[in-house]
Tab-separated table of C-alpha atoms and ligand atoms in Angstrom:
chain	number	residue	atom	x	y	z
A	1	UNK	CA	-31.393	-86.002	8.396
A	2	UNK	CA	-29.266	-89.028	9.165
A	3	UNK	CA	-29.508	-88.177	12.795
A	4	UNK	CA	-33.300	-88.201	12.503
A	5	UNK	CA	-33.569	-91.507	10.644
A	6	UNK	CA	-30.763	-93.371	12.347
A	7	UNK	CA	-31.059	-92.149	15.863
A	8	UNK	CA	-34.419	-90.563	16.614
A	9	UNK	CA	-36.633	-92.970	14.704
A	10	UNK	CA	-35.308	-96.167	16.363
A	11	UNK	CA	-35.679	-94.520	19.749
A	12	UNK	CA	-39.276	-93.541	18.992
A	13	UNK	CA	-40.013	-97.033	17.740
A	14	UNK	CA	-38.647	-98.490	20.949
A	15	UNK	CA	-40.807	-96.103	22.962
A	16	UNK	CA	-43.980	-96.938	21.043
A	17	UNK	CA	-43.249	-100.628	21.381
A	18	UNK	CA	-42.711	-103.589	19.058
A	19	UNK	CA	-45.099	-104.237	16.221
A	20	UNK	CA	-47.356	-107.215	16.922
A	21	UNK	CA	-46.719	-108.857	13.558
A	22	UNK	CA	-43.101	-109.582	12.679
A	23	UNK	CA	-42.247	-108.153	9.292
A	24	UNK	CA	-40.541	-111.233	8.011
A	25	UNK	CA	-43.160	-113.968	8.282
A	26	UNK	CA	-43.497	-114.055	4.508
A	27	UNK	CA	-40.734	-113.769	1.968
A	28	UNK	CA	-41.300	-112.819	-1.612
A	29	UNK	CA	-39.330	-115.053	-3.938
A	30	UNK	CA	-37.022	-112.983	-6.176
A	31	UNK	CA	-37.381	-115.701	-8.810
A	32	UNK	CA	-41.158	-116.017	-9.259
A	33	UNK	CA	-42.644	-113.400	-6.946
A	34	UNK	CA	-44.663	-115.938	-4.920
A	35	UNK	CA	-44.865	-115.502	-1.166
A	36	UNK	CA	-43.130	-118.184	0.894
A	37	UNK	CA	-43.898	-118.700	4.567
A	38	UNK	CA	-40.715	-118.305	6.600
A	39	UNK	CA	-41.089	-121.671	8.342
A	40	UNK	CA	-41.430	-123.461	5.002
A	41	UNK	CA	-38.391	-121.616	3.719
A	42	UNK	CA	-36.272	-122.574	6.721
A	43	UNK	CA	-37.367	-126.203	6.287
A	44	UNK	CA	-36.527	-126.111	2.557
A	45	UNK	CA	-33.102	-124.510	3.169
A	46	UNK	CA	-34.291	-121.231	1.664
A	47	UNK	CA	-35.228	-122.689	-1.678
A	48	UNK	CA	-38.532	-121.411	-3.103
A	49	UNK	CA	-41.114	-124.182	-3.026
A	50	UNK	CA	-42.813	-122.793	-6.146
A	51	UNK	CA	-39.947	-122.278	-8.578
A	52	UNK	CA	-36.865	-123.753	-6.887
A	53	UNK	CA	-35.073	-120.407	-6.729
A	54	UNK	CA	-32.087	-120.643	-4.360
A	55	UNK	CA	-32.170	-117.596	-2.113
A	56	UNK	CA	-29.007	-116.115	-0.672
A	57	UNK	CA	-28.072	-117.541	2.713
A	58	UNK	CA	-26.677	-115.739	5.722
A	59	UNK	CA	-23.209	-117.084	6.510
A	60	UNK	CA	-24.230	-118.611	9.852
A	61	UNK	CA	-27.192	-120.396	8.240
A	62	UNK	CA	-24.801	-121.814	5.679
A	63	UNK	CA	-22.384	-123.034	8.355
A	64	UNK	CA	-25.218	-124.605	10.355
A	65	UNK	CA	-26.307	-126.375	7.212
A	66	UNK	CA	-22.887	-127.825	6.436
A	67	UNK	CA	-21.427	-128.937	9.752
A	68	UNK	CA	-22.536	-132.062	11.620
A	69	UNK	CA	-25.385	-131.139	13.967
A	70	UNK	CA	-24.693	-127.514	13.066
A	71	UNK	CA	-21.754	-127.543	15.513
A	72	UNK	CA	-18.588	-125.664	14.631
A	73	UNK	CA	-15.919	-123.423	16.085
A	74	UNK	CA	-15.210	-120.109	14.445
A	75	UNK	CA	-11.670	-118.887	14.032
A	76	UNK	CA	-10.911	-115.413	15.297
A	77	UNK	CA	-9.356	-113.764	12.280
A	78	UNK	CA	-6.302	-111.511	12.368
A	79	UNK	CA	-6.930	-107.830	12.930
A	80	UNK	CA	-6.292	-105.693	9.885
A	81	UNK	CA	-6.243	-102.000	9.186
A	82	UNK	CA	-9.839	-100.860	8.770
A	83	UNK	CA	-9.676	-97.976	6.350
A	84	UNK	CA	-6.219	-97.813	4.795
A	85	UNK	CA	-7.104	-95.165	2.195
A	86	UNK	CA	-9.395	-93.015	4.358
A	87	UNK	CA	-11.896	-93.610	1.611
A	88	UNK	CA	-15.105	-91.742	1.198
A	89	UNK	CA	-17.771	-91.898	-1.497
A	90	UNK	CA	-21.313	-90.841	-0.603
A	91	UNK	CA	-20.509	-92.156	2.866
A	92	UNK	CA	-17.290	-92.659	4.741
A	93	UNK	CA	-15.942	-96.191	4.414
A	94	UNK	CA	-15.547	-96.418	8.196
A	95	UNK	CA	-19.269	-95.666	8.530
A	96	UNK	CA	-20.151	-98.330	5.993
A	97	UNK	CA	-17.985	-100.784	7.911
A	98	UNK	CA	-19.605	-99.846	11.192
A	99	UNK	CA	-23.083	-100.336	9.726
A	100	UNK	CA	-22.183	-103.672	8.185
A	101	UNK	CA	-20.707	-104.842	11.472
A	102	UNK	CA	-23.829	-103.821	13.366
A	103	UNK	CA	-26.057	-105.502	10.789
A	104	UNK	CA	-24.214	-108.819	10.583
A	105	UNK	CA	-22.466	-109.071	13.933
A	106	UNK	CA	-19.270	-110.040	12.082
A	107	UNK	CA	-16.050	-108.074	11.770
A	108	UNK	CA	-15.830	-108.494	8.024
A	109	UNK	CA	-17.269	-110.443	5.125
A	110	UNK	CA	-15.529	-113.769	5.795
A	111	UNK	CA	-16.281	-116.338	8.469
A	112	UNK	CA	-13.876	-119.214	8.965
A	113	UNK	CA	-15.029	-122.219	10.959
A	114	UNK	CA	-13.792	-125.697	11.664
A	115	UNK	CA	-15.539	-128.850	12.763
A	116	UNK	CA	-16.762	-132.053	11.162
A	117	UNK	CA	-18.955	-132.705	8.159
A	118	UNK	CA	-20.117	-136.273	7.606
A	119	UNK	CA	-17.430	-137.263	10.114
A	120	UNK	CA	-14.626	-135.581	8.144
A	121	UNK	CA	-12.708	-132.880	9.979
A	122	UNK	CA	-12.419	-129.809	7.826
A	123	UNK	CA	-12.203	-126.038	7.603
A	124	UNK	CA	-15.012	-124.062	5.951
A	125	UNK	CA	-14.746	-120.412	4.949
A	126	UNK	CA	-17.939	-118.604	4.000
A	127	UNK	CA	-18.274	-115.190	2.407
A	128	UNK	CA	-21.153	-113.264	3.913
A	129	UNK	CA	-23.020	-111.392	1.187
A	130	UNK	CA	-24.848	-109.350	3.818
A	131	UNK	CA	-21.561	-107.694	4.722
A	132	UNK	CA	-20.906	-105.119	1.997
A	133	UNK	CA	-21.923	-107.589	-0.721
A	134	UNK	CA	-19.334	-110.115	0.441
A	135	UNK	CA	-16.637	-107.939	-1.054
A	136	UNK	CA	-12.982	-108.825	-0.619
A	137	UNK	CA	-10.733	-106.344	1.125
A	138	UNK	CA	-7.630	-106.877	3.216
A	139	UNK	CA	-9.598	-108.525	6.038
A	140	UNK	CA	-11.160	-111.122	3.742
A	141	UNK	CA	-7.810	-111.845	2.107
A	142	UNK	CA	-6.175	-112.214	5.501
A	143	UNK	CA	-9.048	-114.442	6.631
A	144	UNK	CA	-8.696	-116.723	3.650
A	145	UNK	CA	-4.954	-117.027	4.233
A	146	UNK	CA	-5.713	-117.946	7.859
A	147	UNK	CA	-8.293	-120.518	6.724
A	148	UNK	CA	-5.830	-122.120	4.338
A	149	UNK	CA	-3.074	-122.221	6.968
A	150	UNK	CA	-5.412	-123.697	9.564
A	151	UNK	CA	-6.304	-126.432	7.074
A	152	UNK	CA	-2.586	-127.059	6.428
A	153	UNK	CA	-1.688	-127.168	10.129
A	154	UNK	CA	-4.564	-129.539	10.875
A	155	UNK	CA	-4.049	-131.496	7.622
A	156	UNK	CA	-7.706	-131.253	6.709
A	157	UNK	CA	-9.599	-130.180	3.558
A	158	UNK	CA	-10.827	-126.650	2.966
A	159	UNK	CA	-14.243	-125.770	1.583
A	160	UNK	CA	-14.912	-122.190	0.569
A	161	UNK	CA	-18.450	-120.964	-0.060
A	162	UNK	CA	-18.412	-117.812	-2.160
A	163	UNK	CA	-21.078	-115.159	-2.506
A	164	UNK	CA	-19.476	-111.890	-3.418
A	165	UNK	CA	-19.633	-108.839	-5.626
A	166	UNK	CA	-15.837	-108.929	-6.011
A	167	UNK	CA	-13.002	-106.802	-4.718
A	168	UNK	CA	-13.845	-104.031	-2.244
A	169	UNK	CA	-13.377	-100.803	-4.132
A	170	UNK	CA	-13.058	-98.795	-0.927
A	171	UNK	CA	-9.670	-100.427	-0.391
A	172	UNK	CA	-8.458	-99.735	-3.909
A	173	UNK	CA	-5.356	-101.587	-4.996
A	174	UNK	CA	-5.025	-103.249	-1.587
A	175	UNK	CA	-8.192	-105.197	-2.325
A	176	UNK	CA	-6.841	-106.224	-5.737
A	177	UNK	CA	-3.672	-107.513	-4.074
A	178	UNK	CA	-5.830	-109.980	-2.173
A	179	UNK	CA	-6.437	-111.812	-5.442
A	180	UNK	CA	-2.760	-112.732	-5.573
A	181	UNK	CA	-2.515	-113.406	-1.833
A	182	UNK	CA	-5.514	-115.744	-1.747
A	183	UNK	CA	-4.264	-117.526	-4.852
A	184	UNK	CA	-0.915	-118.162	-3.149
A	185	UNK	CA	-2.713	-119.318	0.012
A	186	UNK	CA	-4.705	-121.878	-2.005
A	187	UNK	CA	-1.540	-122.919	-3.825
A	188	UNK	CA	0.106	-123.650	-0.455
A	189	UNK	CA	-2.859	-125.827	0.441
A	190	UNK	CA	-2.552	-127.728	-2.819
A	191	UNK	CA	1.191	-128.153	-2.364
A	192	UNK	CA	0.420	-129.708	1.000
A	193	UNK	CA	-1.762	-132.198	-0.879
A	194	UNK	CA	-4.990	-131.147	0.776
A	195	UNK	CA	-8.351	-131.030	-1.003
A	196	UNK	CA	-9.837	-127.652	-1.833
A	197	UNK	CA	-13.489	-127.536	-2.826
A	198	UNK	CA	-15.406	-124.418	-3.781
A	199	UNK	CA	-19.140	-123.909	-3.531
A	200	UNK	CA	-20.138	-121.055	-5.802
A	201	UNK	CA	-23.322	-119.472	-4.525
A	202	UNK	CA	-25.180	-116.553	-6.024
A	203	UNK	CA	-23.434	-114.286	-6.958
A	204	UNK	CA	-19.747	-115.065	-7.417
A	205	UNK	CA	-18.288	-112.234	-9.430
A	206	UNK	CA	-15.366	-109.845	-9.870
A	207	UNK	CA	-12.065	-110.351	-8.079
A	208	UNK	CA	-13.388	-113.262	-6.036
A	209	UNK	CA	-14.316	-115.233	-9.152
A	210	UNK	CA	-10.959	-114.235	-10.648
A	211	UNK	CA	-9.026	-115.687	-7.716
A	212	UNK	CA	-9.774	-118.352	-5.108
A	213	UNK	CA	-13.360	-119.089	-6.202
A	214	UNK	CA	-12.260	-120.679	-9.460
A	215	UNK	CA	-9.324	-122.666	-8.075
A	216	UNK	CA	-11.254	-125.530	-6.501
A	217	UNK	CA	-10.122	-129.093	-7.159
A	218	UNK	CA	-13.849	-129.556	-7.555
A	219	UNK	CA	-16.055	-126.550	-8.249
A	220	UNK	CA	-19.654	-126.994	-7.182
A	221	UNK	CA	-22.279	-124.352	-7.896
A	222	UNK	CA	-25.804	-123.778	-6.705
A	223	UNK	CA	-28.574	-123.738	-9.346
A	224	UNK	CA	-29.142	-120.381	-10.973
A	225	UNK	CA	-26.106	-118.762	-9.327
A	226	UNK	CA	-24.591	-115.883	-11.280
A	227	UNK	CA	-20.903	-116.620	-11.756
A	228	UNK	CA	-18.673	-114.367	-13.802
A	229	UNK	CA	-16.140	-111.579	-13.766
A	230	UNK	CA	-17.752	-108.465	-15.231
A	231	UNK	CA	-21.509	-107.966	-15.251
A	232	UNK	CA	-23.360	-109.041	-18.389
A	233	UNK	CA	-24.515	-105.485	-19.177
A	234	UNK	CA	-20.920	-104.228	-19.158
A	235	UNK	CA	-19.871	-107.062	-21.459
A	236	UNK	CA	-22.778	-106.418	-23.820
A	237	UNK	CA	-21.943	-102.745	-24.039
A	238	UNK	CA	-18.268	-103.477	-24.590
A	239	UNK	CA	-18.522	-106.120	-27.286
A	240	UNK	CA	-21.786	-104.729	-28.721
A	241	UNK	CA	-23.383	-108.120	-29.020
A	242	UNK	CA	-26.361	-109.749	-27.403
A	243	UNK	CA	-25.270	-112.368	-24.932
A	244	UNK	CA	-26.707	-115.887	-25.101
A	245	UNK	CA	-29.635	-116.960	-22.917
A	246	UNK	CA	-28.590	-117.882	-19.390
A	247	UNK	CA	-25.110	-116.381	-19.804
A	248	UNK	CA	-23.125	-116.419	-16.511
A	249	UNK	CA	-25.638	-118.749	-14.867
A	250	UNK	CA	-24.260	-121.840	-13.110
A	251	UNK	CA	-25.929	-124.171	-15.644
A	252	UNK	CA	-24.365	-122.293	-18.573
A	253	UNK	CA	-20.922	-122.543	-16.967
A	254	UNK	CA	-21.415	-126.254	-16.395
A	255	UNK	CA	-22.315	-126.749	-20.065
A	256	UNK	CA	-19.152	-124.884	-21.039
A	257	UNK	CA	-16.808	-126.761	-18.753
A	258	UNK	CA	-16.072	-123.987	-16.279
A	259	UNK	CA	-17.412	-125.821	-13.230
A	260	UNK	CA	-17.830	-129.461	-12.291
A	261	UNK	CA	-21.378	-129.711	-11.050
A	262	UNK	CA	-24.548	-127.836	-10.202
A	263	UNK	CA	-26.115	-129.217	-7.064
A	264	UNK	CA	-29.504	-128.513	-5.503
A	265	UNK	CA	-29.135	-127.179	-1.976
A	266	UNK	CA	-30.989	-130.142	-0.503
A	267	UNK	CA	-28.238	-132.428	-1.828
A	268	UNK	CA	-25.314	-130.070	-1.332
A	269	UNK	CA	-24.115	-131.361	2.018
A	270	UNK	CA	-24.265	-135.036	1.013
A	271	UNK	CA	-22.471	-134.228	-2.234
A	272	UNK	CA	-19.706	-132.368	-0.401
A	273	UNK	CA	-19.309	-135.212	2.083
A	274	UNK	CA	-18.945	-137.610	-0.845
A	275	UNK	CA	-16.409	-135.390	-2.629
A	276	UNK	CA	-14.333	-134.889	0.516
A	277	UNK	CA	-14.477	-138.642	1.175
A	278	UNK	CA	-13.223	-139.370	-2.332
A	279	UNK	CA	-10.494	-136.736	-2.252
A	280	UNK	CA	-9.250	-137.704	1.204
A	281	UNK	CA	-9.339	-141.377	0.345
A	282	UNK	CA	-6.886	-140.859	-2.463
A	283	UNK	CA	-4.931	-137.853	-1.298
A	284	UNK	CA	-2.365	-137.320	-3.998
A	285	UNK	CA	0.068	-134.720	-2.765
A	286	UNK	CA	1.944	-132.963	-5.562
A	287	UNK	CA	-0.180	-134.530	-8.284
A	288	UNK	CA	-3.317	-132.875	-6.987
A	289	UNK	CA	-3.588	-130.284	-9.723
A	290	UNK	CA	-3.526	-132.838	-12.531
A	291	UNK	CA	-7.045	-134.124	-12.981
A	292	UNK	CA	-9.499	-133.503	-10.213
A	293	UNK	CA	-11.247	-136.735	-9.343
A	294	UNK	CA	-14.824	-136.814	-10.576
A	295	UNK	CA	-17.294	-137.949	-7.966
A	296	UNK	CA	-19.328	-140.844	-9.263
A	297	UNK	CA	-16.483	-142.112	-11.439
A	298	UNK	CA	-14.396	-144.731	-9.740
A	299	UNK	CA	-11.172	-144.598	-11.645
A	300	UNK	CA	-7.952	-146.153	-10.367
A	301	UNK	CA	-5.993	-144.043	-7.908
A	302	UNK	CA	-2.800	-142.462	-9.196
A	303	UNK	CA	-0.086	-144.947	-8.415
A	304	UNK	CA	2.868	-142.620	-8.590
A	305	UNK	CA	1.497	-139.874	-6.457
A	306	UNK	CA	1.177	-141.378	-3.029
A	307	UNK	CA	2.843	-139.299	-0.345
A	308	UNK	CA	4.558	-137.214	-2.999
A	309	UNK	CA	3.679	-133.995	-1.239
A	310	UNK	CA	4.247	-135.148	2.297
A	311	UNK	CA	7.933	-134.509	2.619
A	312	UNK	CA	8.269	-131.484	0.390
A	313	UNK	CA	10.544	-128.813	1.689
A	314	UNK	CA	9.351	-125.246	1.726
A	315	UNK	CA	11.168	-121.994	2.231
A	316	UNK	CA	8.597	-120.303	4.343
A	317	UNK	CA	7.438	-122.045	7.457
A	318	UNK	CA	3.699	-122.157	7.878
A	319	UNK	CA	2.724	-119.880	10.662
A	320	UNK	CA	0.162	-121.634	12.806
A	321	UNK	CA	-3.121	-119.847	12.546
A	322	UNK	CA	-4.544	-118.425	15.728
A	323	UNK	CA	-6.923	-121.007	17.103
A	324	UNK	CA	-9.939	-120.566	19.241
A	325	UNK	CA	-12.752	-118.134	18.849
A	326	UNK	CA	-16.312	-118.322	19.955
A	327	UNK	CA	-18.262	-121.510	19.632
A	328	UNK	CA	-21.527	-121.360	17.779
A	329	UNK	CA	-24.549	-123.549	18.355
B	1	LIG	ZN1	-39.998	-118.731	-6.525
């Protein structure tokens, strides 16, 4: 059956020829159900013009949106073992990987790029939800470590955009270990006195929310994004209580002090440029974890923290991350 649907049908379709009308001229908004014309959506950064619903973005669209003139260089990430547990559920994990790679053109769910944003040099790591729900396995963990080390070597800030269902169950405990690894990688960045900003896009859940996603000096979220650890239905069934309206939505988390701001996508880039400008202007070294500077508030810079982190000795030398990779438009 698979052979018929995966192999024969595409061949037949190619023989018969392309359909005249592309399938994706209109997109139905998951928020309100209205149809959006694809050109309008691209112009509005994939925000529904009827209800303001922020649709999920492909990782390359996100990178184009953030970097100056959409120009960036991607980092070729370290090779990792593909299927350490020889895992199989309804499908083999290697087959799932192969499909995801064919669909997205990426090797795994994380893309790391560097370039400039608003004139600031920086590293941006984006989780690609299209790749197995942006789940974090060894490759993503390794990629995030590489992103952090690149930022440290270049002495630039790191922005991570998360959109993930959590740890990748096909890699079992190895995927859970990435929570600790990524946390240490971010800690190294903070010890080096470099800004770390997270952009929490829909959805940011599971092991990703329980590790590097929630460690930002400033945590920015997109409107309506689901952010949480376990799904609301699981929580409801466990505690046997009805959860409040809007539970696990970005706005709810903002009201309860879990994140710093909820920013409309049209203002996201400018906001990030402003945050990075503020954080770089008063880079504080070891004191970075204290109180993250609030954009918009112009408090006095910490007097005692200048250059505190510059000369700190560390046991483990920072391995320079492999540079290079393909350039994107
Ligand atoms: Zn809508």
